[in-house]
PDB file of C-alpha atoms and ligand atoms in Angstrom:
ATOM      1  CA  MET A  25     -10.061  14.857  -0.431  1.00  0.00           C
ATOM      2  CA  PRO A  26      -6.974  16.779   1.354  1.00  0.00           C
ATOM      3  CA  GLU A  27      -5.344  13.973   2.197  1.00  0.00           C
ATOM      4  CA  LEU A  28      -4.556  12.549  -0.664  1.00  0.00           C
ATOM      5  CA  LYS A  29      -2.305  14.549  -2.209  1.00  0.00           C
ATOM      6  CA  GLN A  30      -0.340  14.808   1.593  1.00  0.00           C
ATOM      7  CA  LEU A  31      -0.642  10.387   1.341  1.00  0.00           C
ATOM      8  CA  LEU A  32       0.929  10.865  -2.211  1.00  0.00           C
ATOM      9  CA  ALA A  33       3.544  13.034  -1.546  1.00  0.00           C
ATOM     10  CA  ALA A  34       4.296   9.931   2.055  1.00  0.00           C
ATOM     11  CA  ALA A  35       4.057   7.223  -0.141  1.00  0.00           C
ATOM     12  CA  GLU A  36       7.036   8.863  -2.664  1.00  0.00           C
ATOM     13  CA  GLN A  37       9.014   9.479  -0.068  1.00  0.00           C
ATOM     14  CA  ALA A  38       8.605   6.070   0.956  1.00  0.00           C
ATOM     15  CA  MET A  39       9.919   5.231  -2.388  1.00  0.00           C
ATOM     16  CA  HIS A  40      13.149   7.265  -3.145  1.00  0.00           C
ATOM     17  CA  GLN A  41      13.680   5.040   0.453  1.00  0.00           C
ATOM     18  CA  ALA A  42      13.220   1.796  -1.138  1.00  0.00           C
ATOM     19  CA  TYR A  43      15.797  -1.043  -0.915  1.00  0.00           C
ATOM     20  CA  ALA A  44      15.161  -2.943  -4.502  1.00  0.00           C
ATOM     21  CA  PRO A  45      18.557  -4.045  -5.565  1.00  0.00           C
ATOM     22  CA  TYR A  46      17.292  -7.195  -6.802  1.00  0.00           C
ATOM     23  CA  SER A  47      15.032  -6.032  -8.925  1.00  0.00           C
ATOM     24  CA  GLN A  48      15.362  -2.311  -9.269  1.00  0.00           C
ATOM     25  CA  PHE A  49      11.549  -1.690  -9.013  1.00  0.00           C
ATOM     26  CA  GLN A  50      11.531   0.951  -6.445  1.00  0.00           C
ATOM     27  CA  VAL A  51       7.661   0.853  -4.417  1.00  0.00           C
ATOM     28  CA  GLY A  52       6.033   3.492  -2.036  1.00  0.00           C
ATOM     29  CA  ALA A  53       2.778   3.050  -0.406  1.00  0.00           C
ATOM     30  CA  ALA A  54       1.047   5.414   2.582  1.00  0.00           C
ATOM     31  CA  VAL A  55      -1.689   4.720   4.725  1.00  0.00           C
ATOM     32  CA  LEU A  56      -4.319   7.800   6.446  1.00  0.00           C
ATOM     33  CA  ASP A  57      -5.785   5.439   9.789  1.00  0.00           C
ATOM     34  CA  ASN A  58      -8.788   5.360  11.408  1.00  0.00           C
ATOM     35  CA  GLN A  59      -7.442   8.294  13.382  1.00  0.00           C
ATOM     36  CA  GLY A  60      -6.335  10.559  11.425  1.00  0.00           C
ATOM     37  CA  GLN A  61      -2.664   9.811  11.563  1.00  0.00           C
ATOM     38  CA  VAL A  62      -0.396   8.354   7.806  1.00  0.00           C
ATOM     39  CA  TYR A  63       1.573   5.442   7.820  1.00  0.00           C
ATOM     40  CA  ALA A  64       4.465   5.086   5.033  1.00  0.00           C
ATOM     41  CA  GLY A  65       6.643   2.304   3.806  1.00  0.00           C
ATOM     42  CA  CYS A  66       8.551   0.731   1.055  1.00  0.00           C
ATOM     43  CA  ASN A  67       9.275  -2.265  -0.252  1.00  0.00           C
ATOM     44  CA  VAL A  68      12.773  -4.063   1.060  1.00  0.00           C
ATOM     45  CA  GLU A  69      14.634  -7.526  -0.589  1.00  0.00           C
ATOM     46  CA  ASN A  70      16.601  -9.345   0.043  1.00  0.00           C
ATOM     47  CA  SER A  71      19.529 -11.570  -0.860  1.00  0.00           C
ATOM     48  CA  ALA A  72      17.269 -14.506  -0.216  1.00  0.00           C
ATOM     49  CA  TYR A  73      14.704 -13.055  -2.567  1.00  0.00           C
ATOM     50  CA  PRO A  74      11.078 -14.461  -0.827  1.00  0.00           C
ATOM     51  CA  ILE A  75      11.586 -12.836   2.595  1.00  0.00           C
ATOM     52  CA  GLY A  76      11.735  -9.459   0.812  1.00  0.00           C
ATOM     53  CA  CYS A  77       8.759  -7.209   1.955  1.00  0.00           C
ATOM     54  CA  CYS A  78       6.432  -5.176  -0.496  1.00  0.00           C
ATOM     55  CA  ALA A  79       5.454  -1.474   0.628  1.00  0.00           C
ATOM     56  CA  GLU A  80       1.594  -1.766   1.416  1.00  0.00           C
ATOM     57  CA  GLN A  81       2.681  -4.782   3.608  1.00  0.00           C
ATOM     58  CA  ALA A  82       5.760  -2.593   5.212  1.00  0.00           C
ATOM     59  CA  ALA A  83       3.127   1.042   5.997  1.00  0.00           C
ATOM     60  CA  VAL A  84       0.333  -1.202   7.498  1.00  0.00           C
ATOM     61  CA  ALA A  85       2.863  -2.666   9.671  1.00  0.00           C
ATOM     62  CA  ALA A  86       3.659   0.691  10.066  1.00  0.00           C
ATOM     63  CA  MET A  87       0.695   1.271  10.907  1.00  0.00           C
ATOM     64  CA  ILE A  88       0.011  -1.119  13.486  1.00  0.00           C
ATOM     65  CA  LEU A  89       2.800  -0.124  15.600  1.00  0.00           C
ATOM     66  CA  GLY A  90       1.233   2.969  15.523  1.00  0.00           C
ATOM     67  CA  GLY A  91      -2.145   2.167  17.104  1.00  0.00           C
ATOM     68  CA  GLY A  92      -3.571   2.662  13.759  1.00  0.00           C
ATOM     69  CA  ARG A  93      -5.999  -0.415  13.904  1.00  0.00           C
ATOM     70  CA  SER A  94      -8.035   0.262   9.843  1.00  0.00           C
ATOM     71  CA  ILE A  95      -6.907   1.930   6.985  1.00  0.00           C
ATOM     72  CA  VAL A  96      -9.215   4.466   5.568  1.00  0.00           C
ATOM     73  CA  ASP A  97      -7.249   5.082   2.454  1.00  0.00           C
ATOM     74  CA  ILE A  98      -3.666   3.642   0.892  1.00  0.00           C
ATOM     75  CA  VAL A  99      -1.712   4.959  -2.467  1.00  0.00           C
ATOM     76  CA  ILE A 100       0.563   2.728  -3.824  1.00  0.00           C
ATOM     77  CA  VAL A 101       2.680   4.396  -6.133  1.00  0.00           C
ATOM     78  CA  ALA A 102       6.199   2.952  -8.111  1.00  0.00           C
ATOM     79  CA  GLU A 103       9.343   4.509  -9.681  1.00  0.00           C
ATOM     80  CA  LYS A 104       8.925   3.037 -12.750  1.00  0.00           C
ATOM     81  CA  GLN A 105       5.593   1.988 -13.512  1.00  0.00           C
ATOM     82  CA  ASN A 106       2.501   2.809 -12.191  1.00  0.00           C
ATOM     83  CA  PRO A 107      -0.746   2.075 -12.271  1.00  0.00           C
ATOM     84  CA  CYS A 108       0.970  -0.442  -9.527  1.00  0.00           C
ATOM     85  CA  PRO A 109      -1.261  -2.576  -8.255  1.00  0.00           C
ATOM     86  CA  PRO A 110      -0.871  -4.485  -5.482  1.00  0.00           C
ATOM     87  CA  CYS A 111       0.489  -7.747  -5.222  1.00  0.00           C
ATOM     88  CA  GLY A 112      -2.289 -10.754  -3.792  1.00  0.00           C
ATOM     89  CA  ALA A 113      -0.872 -10.598  -0.119  1.00  0.00           C
ATOM     90  CA  CYS A 114      -0.812  -6.879  -0.349  1.00  0.00           C
ATOM     91  CA  ARG A 115      -4.439  -7.608  -1.665  1.00  0.00           C
ATOM     92  CA  GLN A 116      -4.561  -9.717   1.475  1.00  0.00           C
ATOM     93  CA  VAL A 117      -2.575  -8.126   4.392  1.00  0.00           C
ATOM     94  CA  ILE A 118      -5.210  -5.008   3.681  1.00  0.00           C
ATOM     95  CA  ALA A 119      -8.085  -6.658   3.604  1.00  0.00           C
ATOM     96  CA  GLU A 120      -7.440  -8.159   7.141  1.00  0.00           C
ATOM     97  CA  HIS A 121      -7.217  -3.612   8.484  1.00  0.00           C
ATOM     98  CA  SER A 122      -9.968  -2.547   6.049  1.00  0.00           C
ATOM     99  CA  ASP A 123     -13.977  -2.008   6.244  1.00  0.00           C
ATOM    100  CA  HIS A 124     -16.455  -1.030   3.154  1.00  0.00           C
ATOM    101  CA  ASN A 125     -14.805   2.653   3.580  1.00  0.00           C
ATOM    102  CA  THR A 126     -11.231   1.494   2.665  1.00  0.00           C
ATOM    103  CA  HIS A 127     -10.365   3.076  -0.412  1.00  0.00           C
ATOM    104  CA  ILE A 128      -7.349   2.008  -2.474  1.00  0.00           C
ATOM    105  CA  HIS A 129      -6.026   4.527  -4.979  1.00  0.00           C
ATOM    106  CA  LEU A 130      -3.489   3.784  -7.738  1.00  0.00           C
ATOM    107  CA  VAL A 131      -1.306   6.287  -9.742  1.00  0.00           C
ATOM    108  CA  ASN A 132      -1.767   6.397 -13.315  1.00  0.00           C
ATOM    109  CA  LYS A 133       0.415   7.173 -16.253  1.00  0.00           C
ATOM    110  CA  ASP A 134      -0.124  10.437 -16.475  1.00  0.00           C
ATOM    111  CA  GLY A 135      -0.230  11.508 -13.054  1.00  0.00           C
ATOM    112  CA  GLY A 136      -4.242  11.061 -12.413  1.00  0.00           C
ATOM    113  CA  VAL A 137      -5.626   8.821  -9.694  1.00  0.00           C
ATOM    114  CA  SER A 138      -7.455   5.770 -10.122  1.00  0.00           C
ATOM    115  CA  SER A 139      -9.723   4.520  -6.590  1.00  0.00           C
ATOM    116  CA  TYR A 140     -10.863   1.037  -5.520  1.00  0.00           C
ATOM    117  CA  GLN A 141     -12.598  -0.617  -3.036  1.00  0.00           C
ATOM    118  CA  VAL A 142     -10.875  -3.786  -1.750  1.00  0.00           C
ATOM    119  CA  ALA A 143     -13.095  -5.383  -2.730  1.00  0.00           C
ATOM    120  CA  ASP A 144     -12.697  -4.677  -6.514  1.00  0.00           C
ATOM    121  CA  LEU A 145      -9.167  -5.785  -6.137  1.00  0.00           C
ATOM    122  CA  LEU A 146     -10.035  -8.943  -3.734  1.00  0.00           C
ATOM    123  CA  PRO A 147     -13.579 -10.380  -3.988  1.00  0.00           C
ATOM    124  CA  GLN A 148     -14.560 -12.887  -0.861  1.00  0.00           C
ATOM    125  CA  ALA A 149     -12.056 -11.842   1.442  1.00  0.00           C
ATOM    126  CA  PHE A 150     -11.233 -14.295   3.731  1.00  0.00           C
ATOM    127  CA  LYS A 151     -10.740 -12.269   7.138  1.00  0.00           C
ATOM    128  CA  LEU A 152     -10.913 -12.432  10.690  1.00  0.00           C
ATOM    129  CA  SER A 153     -15.409 -13.018  10.281  1.00  0.00           C
ATOM    130  CA  HIS A 154     -14.585 -16.549   8.952  1.00  0.00           C
TER     131      HIS A 154
HETATM  132  N1  THU B 203       6.602  -4.608  -4.849  1.00  0.00           N
HETATM  133  C1  THU B 203       6.163  -3.761  -3.745  1.00  0.00           C
HETATM  134  O1  THU B 203       6.513  -3.681  -3.052  1.00  0.00           O
HETATM  135  N2  THU B 203       4.099  -4.331  -3.942  1.00  0.00           N
HETATM  136  C2  THU B 203       3.142  -4.812  -4.806  1.00  0.00           C
HETATM  137  O2  THU B 203       2.151  -4.872  -4.367  1.00  0.00           O
HETATM  138  C3  THU B 203       4.217  -5.274  -5.944  1.00  0.00           C
HETATM  139  C4  THU B 203       5.746  -5.847  -5.786  1.00  0.00           C
HETATM  140  C5  THU B 203       8.050  -4.736  -4.685  1.00  0.00           C
HETATM  141  C6  THU B 203       8.258  -6.504  -4.261  1.00  0.00           C
HETATM  142  C7  THU B 203       9.517  -6.010  -5.139  1.00  0.00           C
HETATM  143  O3  THU B 203      10.187  -5.436  -3.991  1.00  0.00           O
HETATM  144  C8  THU B 203       9.483  -5.307  -6.223  1.00  0.00           C
HETATM  145  O4  THU B 203       8.212  -4.513  -5.719  1.00  0.00           O
HETATM  146  C9  THU B 203       9.265  -6.240  -7.206  1.00  0.00           C
HETATM  147  O5  THU B 203       8.407  -7.811  -8.065  1.00  0.00           O
END
């Protein structure tokens, strides 16, 4: 998949912009949407810890702002720990804007990529249809 390389580069670039002074755990995510556009996001922490934002949620917010409505692929990468599986809240956010063709790609230690469908990571997701 040629776009995967592009997405990985976008996620890594975003990761380096992360604001993570509290955890020192920088995360980047990049989304390819249903219109072929790429949107990236990084985690943005806050001194009020719970209101920090995850990279995946930032990338999805950028997609929505840009007019994208459905995630085709999302790549997640962390500076210190790969693979970096999305947290539960991010799985729910991804599920909201995905379908059965959506794939979540995690980068492994050796640089290889493992790909999952949303239902693999969040079975029986609560969605708009409910
Ligand atoms: N983080 C993400 O950005 N995405 C995830 O799916 C897991 C965690 C961020 C949140 C926080 O800024 C840091 O990683 C450590 O938890």
